mmCIF file of C-alpha atoms in Angstrom:
data_model
loop_
_atom_site.group_PDB
_atom_site.id
_atom_site.type_symbol
_atom_site.label_atom_id
_atom_site.label_comp_id
_atom_site.label_asym_id
_atom_site.label_seq_id
_atom_site.Cartn_x
_atom_site.Cartn_y
_atom_site.Cartn_z
ATOM 1 C CA MET A 1425 19.547 -5.940 -15.574
ATOM 2 C CA PRO A 1426 16.095 -7.220 -16.538
ATOM 3 C CA GLU A 1427 15.568 -8.663 -19.980
ATOM 4 C CA ASP A 1428 12.033 -7.303 -20.304
ATOM 5 C CA ASP A 1429 10.024 -4.245 -19.336
ATOM 6 C CA ASP A 1430 7.179 -4.716 -16.900
ATOM 7 C CA ILE A 1431 3.746 -4.658 -18.550
ATOM 8 C CA THR A 1432 2.963 -1.325 -16.869
ATOM 9 C CA VAL A 1433 6.172 0.184 -18.229
ATOM 10 C CA GLU A 1434 5.347 -1.102 -21.715
ATOM 11 C CA ARG A 1435 1.940 0.546 -21.541
ATOM 12 C CA LEU A 1436 3.207 3.838 -20.142
ATOM 13 C CA LEU A 1437 5.885 4.049 -22.821
ATOM 14 C CA ALA A 1438 3.281 3.337 -25.491
ATOM 15 C CA ALA A 1439 1.284 6.301 -24.105
ATOM 16 C CA ASP A 1440 4.345 8.570 -24.472
ATOM 17 C CA ALA A 1441 5.279 8.670 -20.814
ATOM 18 C CA VAL A 1442 8.843 9.871 -20.174
ATOM 19 C CA LEU A 1443 10.696 7.527 -17.852
ATOM 20 C CA LEU A 1444 13.304 9.248 -15.697
ATOM 21 C CA GLY A 1445 14.864 6.254 -13.979
ATOM 22 C CA LYS A 1446 14.551 3.643 -11.264
ATOM 23 C CA THR A 1447 13.975 4.411 -7.601
ATOM 24 C CA THR A 1448 15.184 2.654 -4.464
ATOM 25 C CA ALA A 1449 13.340 -0.237 -2.835
ATOM 26 C CA PRO A 1450 14.350 -2.746 -0.147
ATOM 27 C CA GLU A 1451 15.599 -6.202 -1.092
ATOM 28 C CA PHE A 1452 12.875 -7.807 -3.242
ATOM 29 C CA GLY A 1453 10.290 -5.537 -1.600
ATOM 30 C CA TYR A 1454 10.403 -7.488 1.682
ATOM 31 C CA SER A 1455 10.024 -4.453 3.945
ATOM 32 C CA GLY A 1456 7.730 -1.542 4.755
ATOM 33 C CA VAL A 1457 10.718 0.830 4.738
ATOM 34 C CA GLY A 1458 13.257 1.622 2.041
ATOM 35 C CA HIS A 1459 16.571 0.441 3.508
ATOM 36 C CA ASN A 1460 18.628 -1.610 1.045
ATOM 37 C CA PRO A 1461 22.230 -2.650 1.827
ATOM 38 C CA LEU A 1462 23.282 -1.933 -1.776
ATOM 39 C CA PHE A 1463 22.390 1.777 -1.702
ATOM 40 C CA PRO A 1464 22.062 4.698 0.713
ATOM 41 C CA SER A 1465 18.683 4.723 2.446
ATOM 42 C CA PRO A 1466 16.147 7.016 0.765
ATOM 43 C CA ARG A 1467 15.051 9.879 2.989
ATOM 44 C CA ASN A 1468 11.712 11.485 3.595
ATOM 45 C CA PRO A 1469 11.653 15.000 2.077
ATOM 46 C CA TRP A 1470 9.440 16.230 4.924
ATOM 47 C CA ASP A 1471 12.168 15.318 7.450
ATOM 48 C CA LEU A 1472 15.460 13.942 6.131
ATOM 49 C CA SER A 1473 16.045 11.972 9.338
ATOM 50 C CA LYS A 1474 12.866 9.928 8.724
ATOM 51 C CA THR A 1475 11.940 7.030 6.463
ATOM 52 C CA PRO A 1476 9.757 7.639 3.411
ATOM 53 C CA GLY A 1477 8.178 4.227 4.001
ATOM 54 C CA GLY A 1478 8.351 1.354 1.555
ATOM 55 C CA SER A 1479 8.707 -0.803 -0.216
ATOM 56 C CA SER A 1480 8.142 1.776 -2.984
ATOM 57 C CA ALA A 1481 10.323 4.129 -0.978
ATOM 58 C CA GLY A 1482 12.119 5.975 -3.748
ATOM 59 C CA SER A 1483 8.874 6.582 -5.629
ATOM 60 C CA GLY A 1484 7.285 8.259 -2.608
ATOM 61 C CA ALA A 1485 10.354 10.353 -1.879
ATOM 62 C CA ALA A 1486 10.754 11.406 -5.524
ATOM 63 C CA LEU A 1487 7.127 12.554 -5.702
ATOM 64 C CA ALA A 1488 7.305 14.508 -2.447
ATOM 65 C CA ALA A 1489 10.566 16.131 -3.551
ATOM 66 C CA ARG A 1490 8.971 17.192 -6.877
ATOM 67 C CA LEU A 1491 11.429 15.143 -8.919
ATOM 68 C CA CYS A 1492 8.548 13.702 -10.962
ATOM 69 C CA PRO A 1493 4.758 14.064 -11.225
ATOM 70 C CA ILE A 1494 3.923 10.334 -11.359
ATOM 71 C CA ALA A 1495 5.567 7.097 -10.254
ATOM 72 C CA LEU A 1496 4.929 3.376 -10.036
ATOM 73 C CA GLY A 1497 4.710 1.387 -6.843
ATOM 74 C CA SER A 1498 4.321 -2.287 -6.025
ATOM 75 C CA ASP A 1499 1.940 -3.237 -3.209
ATOM 76 C CA GLY A 1500 2.060 -6.726 -1.693
ATOM 77 C CA GLY A 1501 1.173 -5.607 1.823
ATOM 78 C CA GLY A 1502 0.818 -1.840 1.547
ATOM 79 C CA SER A 1503 3.890 -0.817 -0.419
ATOM 80 C CA VAL A 1504 2.060 1.760 -2.551
ATOM 81 C CA ARG A 1505 -0.012 3.098 0.344
ATOM 82 C CA ILE A 1506 2.753 3.139 2.970
ATOM 83 C CA PRO A 1507 5.130 5.565 1.201
ATOM 84 C CA ALA A 1508 2.156 7.565 -0.050
ATOM 85 C CA ALA A 1509 1.088 8.132 3.557
ATOM 86 C CA HIS A 1510 4.587 8.868 4.846
ATOM 87 C CA CYS A 1511 5.435 11.214 1.950
ATOM 88 C CA GLY A 1512 2.168 13.169 1.746
ATOM 89 C CA VAL A 1513 1.203 11.961 -1.747
ATOM 90 C CA TYR A 1514 -1.566 9.840 -3.260
ATOM 91 C CA GLY A 1515 -1.286 6.089 -3.752
ATOM 92 C CA PHE A 1516 -3.871 3.809 -5.361
ATOM 93 C CA LYS A 1517 -4.019 0.000 -5.211
ATOM 94 C CA ALA A 1518 -6.696 -1.139 -7.649
ATOM 95 C CA SER A 1519 -8.637 -4.391 -7.333
ATOM 96 C CA MET A 1520 -6.575 -7.521 -7.783
ATOM 97 C CA GLY A 1521 -6.058 -8.137 -11.496
ATOM 98 C CA ARG A 1522 -6.961 -4.662 -12.786
ATOM 99 C CA VAL A 1523 -3.293 -3.964 -13.515
ATOM 100 C CA PRO A 1524 -1.508 -7.041 -14.898
ATOM 101 C CA LEU A 1525 1.853 -8.079 -13.447
ATOM 102 C CA TRP A 1526 4.720 -9.529 -15.439
ATOM 103 C CA PRO A 1527 7.531 -10.394 -15.086
ATOM 104 C CA GLY A 1528 7.385 -9.385 -11.410
ATOM 105 C CA CYS A 1529 5.887 -12.216 -9.279
ATOM 106 C CA ARG A 1530 5.856 -14.451 -12.357
ATOM 107 C CA ASP A 1531 9.487 -15.050 -13.355
ATOM 108 C CA GLU A 1532 10.599 -18.387 -11.926
ATOM 109 C CA ARG A 1533 14.217 -17.781 -12.971
ATOM 110 C CA TYR A 1534 14.938 -15.206 -10.289
ATOM 111 C CA PRO A 1535 14.438 -16.036 -6.591
ATOM 112 C CA GLY A 1536 12.732 -13.185 -4.761
ATOM 113 C CA VAL A 1537 11.449 -11.633 -7.982
ATOM 114 C CA SER A 1538 9.002 -14.541 -8.331
ATOM 115 C CA SER A 1539 7.389 -13.994 -4.902
ATOM 116 C CA TRP A 1540 4.083 -12.567 -3.609
ATOM 117 C CA GLU A 1541 1.941 -13.749 -6.540
ATOM 118 C CA SER A 1542 -1.494 -13.710 -4.855
ATOM 119 C CA LEU A 1543 -0.750 -10.554 -2.836
ATOM 120 C CA GLU A 1544 1.042 -8.188 -5.188
ATOM 121 C CA HIS A 1545 -0.462 -5.234 -7.039
ATOM 122 C CA ILE A 1546 1.185 -2.577 -9.206
ATOM 123 C CA GLY A 1547 -0.324 0.858 -8.762
ATOM 124 C CA PRO A 1548 0.101 4.551 -9.438
ATOM 125 C CA MET A 1549 1.638 6.990 -6.974
ATOM 126 C CA THR A 1550 0.996 10.639 -7.789
ATOM 127 C CA ARG A 1551 0.587 14.109 -6.321
ATOM 128 C CA THR A 1552 -3.054 14.365 -7.469
ATOM 129 C CA VAL A 1553 -5.910 11.894 -7.734
ATOM 130 C CA ARG A 1554 -6.510 12.787 -11.385
ATOM 131 C CA ASP A 1555 -2.974 11.763 -12.319
ATOM 132 C CA SER A 1556 -3.538 8.335 -10.754
ATOM 133 C CA ALA A 1557 -6.785 7.958 -12.696
ATOM 134 C CA LEU A 1558 -4.929 8.943 -15.872
ATOM 135 C CA MET A 1559 -2.259 6.305 -15.196
ATOM 136 C CA MET A 1560 -4.930 3.685 -14.554
ATOM 137 C CA SER A 1561 -6.596 4.500 -17.883
ATOM 138 C CA VAL A 1562 -3.334 3.443 -19.548
ATOM 139 C CA MET A 1563 -2.171 0.581 -17.297
ATOM 140 C CA ALA A 1564 -5.380 -1.339 -16.591
ATOM 141 C CA GLY A 1565 -6.659 -4.195 -18.703
ATOM 142 C CA PRO A 1566 -5.973 -7.906 -19.177
ATOM 143 C CA ASP A 1567 -2.785 -9.484 -20.451
ATOM 144 C CA MET A 1568 -2.197 -13.141 -21.245
ATOM 145 C CA ARG A 1569 1.044 -13.125 -19.242
ATOM 146 C CA ASP A 1570 -0.916 -12.625 -15.998
ATOM 147 C CA ARG A 1571 -3.543 -15.288 -15.392
ATOM 148 C CA HIS A 1572 -5.083 -13.150 -12.627
ATOM 149 C CA SER A 1573 -5.677 -10.130 -14.869
ATOM 150 C CA ILE A 1574 -9.263 -9.055 -15.521
ATOM 151 C CA PRO A 1575 -11.135 -6.740 -17.919
ATOM 152 C CA CYS A 1576 -11.665 -3.114 -16.915
ATOM 153 C CA SER A 1577 -14.412 -1.947 -19.265
ATOM 154 C CA ASP A 1578 -16.692 -1.330 -16.263
ATOM 155 C CA VAL A 1579 -14.568 1.608 -15.040
ATOM 156 C CA ASP A 1580 -14.377 5.088 -16.574
ATOM 157 C CA TRP A 1581 -11.174 6.010 -14.801
ATOM 158 C CA LEU A 1582 -11.301 9.777 -15.350
ATOM 159 C CA GLY A 1583 -15.093 10.047 -15.415
ATOM 160 C CA ALA A 1584 -15.314 8.396 -11.997
ATOM 161 C CA LEU A 1585 -13.673 11.414 -10.358
ATOM 162 C CA ASP A 1586 -16.819 13.533 -10.588
ATOM 163 C CA LYS A 1587 -19.200 11.120 -8.822
ATOM 164 C CA PRO A 1588 -20.896 12.786 -5.786
ATOM 165 C CA LEU A 1589 -20.826 11.073 -2.411
ATOM 166 C CA ASN A 1590 -24.275 12.160 -1.203
ATOM 167 C CA GLY A 1591 -25.999 9.391 0.691
ATOM 168 C CA LEU A 1592 -23.128 6.909 0.556
ATOM 169 C CA ARG A 1593 -22.788 4.673 3.590
ATOM 170 C CA ILE A 1594 -19.223 4.923 4.885
ATOM 171 C CA ALA A 1595 -17.717 3.012 7.788
ATOM 172 C CA PHE A 1596 -14.790 4.443 9.752
ATOM 173 C CA SER A 1597 -12.499 2.537 12.073
ATOM 174 C CA ALA A 1598 -9.706 4.382 13.852
ATOM 175 C CA ASP A 1599 -7.984 1.253 15.174
ATOM 176 C CA PHE A 1600 -9.767 -1.966 14.038
ATOM 177 C CA GLY A 1601 -10.448 -2.482 17.732
ATOM 178 C CA TYR A 1602 -6.917 -3.705 18.472
ATOM 179 C CA VAL A 1603 -4.250 -1.569 16.751
ATOM 180 C CA ALA A 1604 -1.984 0.539 18.978
ATOM 181 C CA MET A 1605 -2.279 4.058 17.545
ATOM 182 C CA ASP A 1606 -0.113 7.129 17.707
ATOM 183 C CA PRO A 1607 -2.464 9.737 19.273
ATOM 184 C CA GLU A 1608 -1.706 12.400 16.654
ATOM 185 C CA VAL A 1609 -2.426 9.977 13.820
ATOM 186 C CA ARG A 1610 -5.713 8.957 15.434
ATOM 187 C CA ASP A 1611 -6.767 12.590 15.865
ATOM 188 C CA VAL A 1612 -5.835 13.753 12.339
ATOM 189 C CA VAL A 1613 -7.422 10.747 10.622
ATOM 190 C CA THR A 1614 -10.609 10.947 12.688
ATOM 191 C CA LYS A 1615 -11.075 14.606 11.782
ATOM 192 C CA ALA A 1616 -10.444 13.832 8.114
ATOM 193 C CA ALA A 1617 -12.940 10.957 8.110
ATOM 194 C CA ARG A 1618 -15.652 13.100 9.640
ATOM 195 C CA LEU A 1619 -15.366 15.533 6.736
ATOM 196 C CA PHE A 1620 -16.998 12.903 4.515
ATOM 197 C CA ALA A 1621 -20.194 13.485 6.488
ATOM 198 C CA GLN A 1622 -19.746 17.152 7.371
ATOM 199 C CA GLU A 1623 -18.684 18.393 3.927
ATOM 200 C CA LEU A 1624 -19.421 15.682 1.358
ATOM 201 C CA GLY A 1625 -22.916 14.487 2.272
ATOM 202 C CA ALA A 1626 -22.083 10.877 3.115
ATOM 203 C CA GLU A 1627 -23.434 8.920 6.087
ATOM 204 C CA LEU A 1628 -20.502 8.048 8.368
ATOM 205 C CA GLU A 1629 -20.602 5.361 11.045
ATOM 206 C CA GLU A 1630 -17.704 4.643 13.373
ATOM 207 C CA VAL A 1631 -17.540 0.834 13.497
ATOM 208 C CA ASP A 1632 -14.885 -1.886 13.433
ATOM 209 C CA PRO A 1633 -14.966 -4.564 10.716
ATOM 210 C CA GLY A 1634 -14.037 -7.330 13.159
ATOM 211 C CA ILE A 1635 -10.571 -8.066 11.777
ATOM 212 C CA ALA A 1636 -8.130 -9.655 14.226
ATOM 213 C CA ASP A 1637 -4.358 -9.217 14.264
ATOM 214 C CA GLU A 1638 -3.212 -11.306 11.310
ATOM 215 C CA GLY A 1639 0.457 -10.350 11.190
ATOM 216 C CA ALA A 1640 1.478 -14.013 11.473
ATOM 217 C CA THR A 1641 -0.879 -14.882 8.609
ATOM 218 C CA PHE A 1642 0.716 -12.250 6.410
ATOM 219 C CA ALA A 1643 4.247 -13.448 7.223
ATOM 220 C CA ALA A 1644 3.330 -17.042 6.410
ATOM 221 C CA LEU A 1645 1.673 -16.129 3.107
ATOM 222 C CA VAL A 1646 4.759 -14.163 2.053
ATOM 223 C CA ALA A 1647 6.999 -17.106 2.905
ATOM 224 C CA PHE A 1648 4.668 -19.545 1.140
ATOM 225 C CA GLU A 1649 4.794 -17.510 -2.051
ATOM 226 C CA SER A 1650 8.569 -17.065 -1.926
ATOM 227 C CA ASP A 1651 11.126 -19.284 -3.642
ATOM 228 C CA LEU A 1652 12.592 -20.482 -0.359
ATOM 229 C CA THR A 1653 15.031 -22.861 -2.054
ATOM 230 C CA GLY A 1654 16.463 -20.189 -4.323
ATOM 231 C CA MET A 1655 16.482 -17.451 -1.698
ATOM 232 C CA ARG A 1656 18.136 -19.675 0.895
ATOM 233 C CA GLN A 1657 20.904 -20.372 -1.595
ATOM 234 C CA MET A 1658 21.303 -16.611 -2.058
ATOM 235 C CA GLN A 1659 21.451 -16.243 1.709
ATOM 236 C CA THR A 1660 24.264 -18.795 1.840
ATOM 237 C CA ASP A 1661 26.130 -16.926 -0.883
ATOM 238 C CA LEU A 1662 25.548 -13.424 0.545
ATOM 239 C CA GLY A 1663 25.912 -14.128 4.262
ATOM 240 C CA SER A 1664 25.776 -10.978 6.378
ATOM 241 C CA ARG A 1665 25.227 -8.782 3.321
ATOM 242 C CA MET A 1666 21.553 -9.818 3.308
ATOM 243 C CA SER A 1667 19.276 -7.727 5.541
ATOM 244 C CA PRO A 1668 18.691 -9.335 8.966
ATOM 245 C CA HIS A 1669 14.880 -9.333 8.747
ATOM 246 C CA LEU A 1670 14.994 -11.148 5.397
ATOM 247 C CA SER A 1671 17.556 -13.632 6.678
ATOM 248 C CA ALA A 1672 15.342 -14.334 9.704
ATOM 249 C CA MET A 1673 12.387 -15.178 7.450
ATOM 250 C CA LEU A 1674 14.511 -17.558 5.396
ATOM 251 C CA GLN A 1675 16.072 -19.242 8.450
ATOM 252 C CA ARG A 1676 12.720 -20.059 10.023
ATOM 253 C CA GLU A 1677 11.693 -23.725 9.852
ATOM 254 C CA TRP A 1678 8.373 -23.317 8.091
ATOM 255 C CA ARG A 1679 5.929 -26.223 8.225
ATOM 256 C CA ALA A 1680 3.078 -27.062 5.867
ATOM 257 C CA GLU A 1681 0.637 -26.238 8.663
ATOM 258 C CA HIS A 1682 1.954 -22.667 8.863
ATOM 259 C CA PHE A 1683 0.998 -22.206 5.236
ATOM 260 C CA THR A 1684 -2.324 -24.034 5.277
ATOM 261 C CA ASP A 1685 -3.394 -22.244 8.479
ATOM 262 C CA ALA A 1686 -2.508 -18.911 6.865
ATOM 263 C CA ASN A 1687 -4.521 -19.747 3.775
ATOM 264 C CA THR A 1688 -7.519 -20.683 5.944
ATOM 265 C CA ALA A 1689 -7.166 -17.419 7.886
ATOM 266 C CA ARG A 1690 -7.081 -15.472 4.613
ATOM 267 C CA LYS A 1691 -10.345 -17.115 3.550
ATOM 268 C CA LYS A 1692 -11.883 -16.103 6.876
ATOM 269 C CA ILE A 1693 -10.829 -12.466 6.456
ATOM 270 C CA CYS A 1694 -12.152 -12.360 2.892
ATOM 271 C CA ASN A 1695 -15.512 -13.635 4.110
ATOM 272 C CA GLN A 1696 -15.576 -11.216 7.057
ATOM 273 C CA LEU A 1697 -14.902 -8.255 4.799
ATOM 274 C CA TRP A 1698 -17.365 -9.033 1.988
ATOM 275 C CA ARG A 1699 -20.078 -9.488 4.614
ATOM 276 C CA PHE A 1700 -19.059 -6.239 6.305
ATOM 277 C CA MET A 1701 -19.008 -4.355 2.990
ATOM 278 C CA GLN A 1702 -22.567 -5.433 2.223
ATOM 279 C CA ARG A 1703 -23.588 -2.760 4.720
ATOM 280 C CA TYR A 1704 -21.202 -0.023 3.570
ATOM 281 C CA ASP A 1705 -20.057 1.491 0.292
ATOM 282 C CA LEU A 1706 -16.622 2.422 1.627
ATOM 283 C CA LEU A 1707 -14.411 1.818 4.643
ATOM 284 C CA LEU A 1708 -12.082 4.515 6.005
ATOM 285 C CA THR A 1709 -9.096 3.748 8.245
ATOM 286 C CA PRO A 1710 -5.714 5.261 9.026
ATOM 287 C CA THR A 1711 -3.220 4.126 6.413
ATOM 288 C CA LEU A 1712 -0.599 3.566 9.099
ATOM 289 C CA ALA A 1713 -0.566 3.531 12.898
ATOM 290 C CA VAL A 1714 2.349 5.977 13.195
ATOM 291 C CA PRO A 1715 3.841 8.981 11.397
ATOM 292 C CA PRO A 1716 7.253 8.658 9.702
ATOM 293 C CA PHE A 1717 9.924 7.335 12.084
ATOM 294 C CA PRO A 1718 13.752 7.366 12.011
ATOM 295 C CA LEU A 1719 15.702 5.776 9.176
ATOM 296 C CA ASN A 1720 16.943 2.180 9.272
ATOM 297 C CA MET A 1721 14.193 0.843 11.544
ATOM 298 C CA GLN A 1722 11.720 -1.848 10.473
ATOM 299 C CA GLY A 1723 9.130 -0.157 12.673
ATOM 300 C CA PRO A 1724 8.565 1.206 16.183
ATOM 301 C CA GLU A 1725 8.250 -1.382 18.942
ATOM 302 C CA ILE A 1726 6.416 0.962 21.317
ATOM 303 C CA ILE A 1727 3.281 2.796 20.147
ATOM 304 C CA ASP A 1728 1.264 4.886 22.592
ATOM 305 C CA GLY A 1729 2.940 3.126 25.495
ATOM 306 C CA ARG A 1730 2.264 -0.420 24.210
ATOM 307 C CA MET A 1731 4.945 -2.929 23.268
ATOM 308 C CA VAL A 1732 4.206 -4.184 19.745
ATOM 309 C CA ARG A 1733 5.864 -6.156 16.964
ATOM 310 C CA SER A 1734 7.995 -4.114 14.596
ATOM 311 C CA ASP A 1735 5.408 -4.687 11.822
ATOM 312 C CA HIS A 1736 2.385 -3.679 13.921
ATOM 313 C CA TRP A 1737 2.275 -0.209 12.342
ATOM 314 C CA LEU A 1738 1.272 -1.862 9.020
ATOM 315 C CA SER A 1739 -1.876 -3.502 10.415
ATOM 316 C CA PHE A 1740 -4.316 -1.481 8.277
ATOM 317 C CA CYS A 1741 -2.673 -2.320 4.950
ATOM 318 C CA TYR A 1742 -2.136 -6.028 4.338
ATOM 319 C CA PRO A 1743 -5.730 -7.246 4.991
ATOM 320 C CA PHE A 1744 -6.719 -5.635 1.688
ATOM 321 C CA ASN A 1745 -3.971 -7.530 -0.107
ATOM 322 C CA PHE A 1746 -5.583 -10.705 1.264
ATOM 323 C CA THR A 1747 -8.938 -9.670 -0.200
ATOM 324 C CA GLY A 1748 -7.723 -7.854 -3.318
ATOM 325 C CA GLN A 1749 -10.097 -4.946 -2.642
ATOM 326 C CA PRO A 1750 -9.292 -1.494 -4.046
ATOM 327 C CA ALA A 1751 -7.638 0.777 -1.502
ATOM 328 C CA ALA A 1752 -6.023 4.212 -1.638
ATOM 329 C CA SER A 1753 -4.040 6.417 0.714
ATOM 330 C CA ILE A 1754 -4.789 10.140 0.624
ATOM 331 C CA PRO A 1755 -2.983 12.887 2.564
ATOM 332 C CA ALA A 1756 -5.138 13.586 5.630
ATOM 333 C CA GLY A 1757 -3.025 16.195 7.408
ATOM 334 C CA PHE A 1758 0.151 16.630 9.407
ATOM 335 C CA THR A 1759 1.523 16.094 12.884
ATOM 336 C CA ALA A 1760 2.425 19.144 14.962
ATOM 337 C CA SER A 1761 6.017 18.717 13.762
ATOM 338 C CA GLY A 1762 4.975 18.740 10.093
ATOM 339 C CA LEU A 1763 5.055 15.011 9.232
ATOM 340 C CA PRO A 1764 2.429 13.697 6.782
ATOM 341 C CA ILE A 1765 -0.403 11.386 7.835
ATOM 342 C CA GLY A 1766 -2.459 9.256 5.459
ATOM 343 C CA LEU A 1767 -6.128 8.225 5.421
ATOM 344 C CA GLN A 1768 -6.985 4.919 3.722
ATOM 345 C CA ILE A 1769 -10.119 4.582 1.574
ATOM 346 C CA VAL A 1770 -11.204 0.988 0.882
ATOM 347 C CA GLY A 1771 -13.912 -0.027 -1.578
ATOM 348 C CA ARG A 1772 -15.898 -3.143 -2.310
ATOM 349 C CA HIS A 1773 -14.384 -5.734 -4.608
ATOM 350 C CA LEU A 1774 -14.069 -4.216 -8.113
ATOM 351 C CA ASP A 1775 -15.520 -0.849 -7.027
ATOM 352 C CA ASP A 1776 -12.333 0.960 -8.023
ATOM 353 C CA GLY A 1777 -14.217 3.929 -9.464
ATOM 354 C CA LEU A 1778 -15.862 4.766 -6.157
ATOM 355 C CA VAL A 1779 -12.511 4.751 -4.329
ATOM 356 C CA LEU A 1780 -11.203 7.245 -6.882
ATOM 357 C CA ALA A 1781 -14.398 9.317 -6.588
ATOM 358 C CA ALA A 1782 -14.100 9.504 -2.802
ATOM 359 C CA SER A 1783 -10.412 10.384 -3.080
ATOM 360 C CA ALA A 1784 -11.133 13.177 -5.552
ATOM 361 C CA ALA A 1785 -13.998 14.531 -3.449
ATOM 362 C CA PHE A 1786 -11.750 14.747 -0.387
ATOM 363 C CA GLU A 1787 -9.000 16.370 -2.439
ATOM 364 C CA ARG A 1788 -11.436 19.095 -3.517
ATOM 365 C CA ILE A 1789 -12.272 20.087 0.058
ATOM 366 C CA GLN A 1790 -8.781 19.557 1.529
ATOM 367 C CA PRO A 1791 -6.198 19.864 -1.282
ATOM 368 C CA TRP A 1792 -2.582 18.949 -0.656
ATOM 369 C CA ASN A 1793 -0.578 19.477 -3.839
ATOM 370 C CA HIS A 1794 0.224 23.082 -2.968
ATOM 371 C CA LEU A 1795 2.158 21.960 0.139
ATOM 372 C CA TYR A 1796 5.909 21.549 -0.274
ATOM 373 C CA PRO A 1797 8.513 20.041 2.071
ATOM 374 C CA ALA A 1798 10.933 22.672 3.328
ATOM 375 C CA SER A 1799 13.856 20.385 2.405
ATOM 376 C CA ILE A 1800 13.398 21.016 -1.319
ATOM 377 C CA GLY A 1801 14.194 24.693 -0.918
ATOM 378 C CA VAL A 1802 10.856 26.410 -1.528
ATOM 379 C CA ALA A 1803 8.194 27.841 0.745
ATOM 380 C CA HIS A 1804 6.044 25.317 2.653
ATOM 381 C CA GLU A 1805 3.030 26.599 0.706
ATOM 382 C CA SER A 1806 3.155 27.671 -2.906
#
């Protein structure tokens, strides 16, 4: 049981939010799905045999199942955007430091809890864009307990929703030039992206930002920011009760060069993306490479006929944890079998308001909140 509320919880309570409870996440957030050996796996309301994504798995599932109107997620490599995409809801990761973090990532007393400091963001997950903007108006702002936190007086969180997109320069990449893509996801996201030009007056260019596959960089940064000494002791104590993928990370013989090479690669990506974003106001990508997949998998190892790592499906998410840029996942449409697909909207550093504006503009032309999963016992549309 934690001794303190998170800063975001403090601020929501002070704004008279009603907290219903805690939702399921994987061990310490070290997974893009929700499986946790202590609890039953959370299920995706759109198909109960599928994962809701993670690590904020229970938040995504609770929103899609209409158990709550708003929820919190933590995003160190996509964990707000992943369940938002898989559950057909909205997830917003603001610029690094907009929402202060404490004690998560900062509490040295608890191995695992103290991890991910330069990657982690706390963000809203909601069924509408306006509700996320409302949450941000309460949660954002500096706090002395988070040395990375920054002022937010430059953003009118609710006022930003009405900004038109006419004339904006928007880049769209369907695969970053290397990501193996599920064909249905590619098709749905491409059609959604083109609506920004066809319906919203923006200038859309299909172009890749030049990012390479940096899965190894992400893994090394996570390990570098973890309390390996404390977590390895937990692994010794827990044995087989710890999830295999987490045990594998802890058992690896990490060298200083793994960490310094990863830090150098992160600098390279940050420089690539700020140069790329000089030419564009926004970048659109798929949120994920695949639709929801069966429970208790870390990820598919074959996508569109290609053998891939089990984390390959996350390739669009973690680069923007490296850079700290604002990024959101909006519902873009569905597969033929009725599974949600997300479109990611990425802004320039600190241009959080424009990401919200683009999200709200898309929501106006292709709303999603009237769509209900059949599993919750009401009509698919209401």
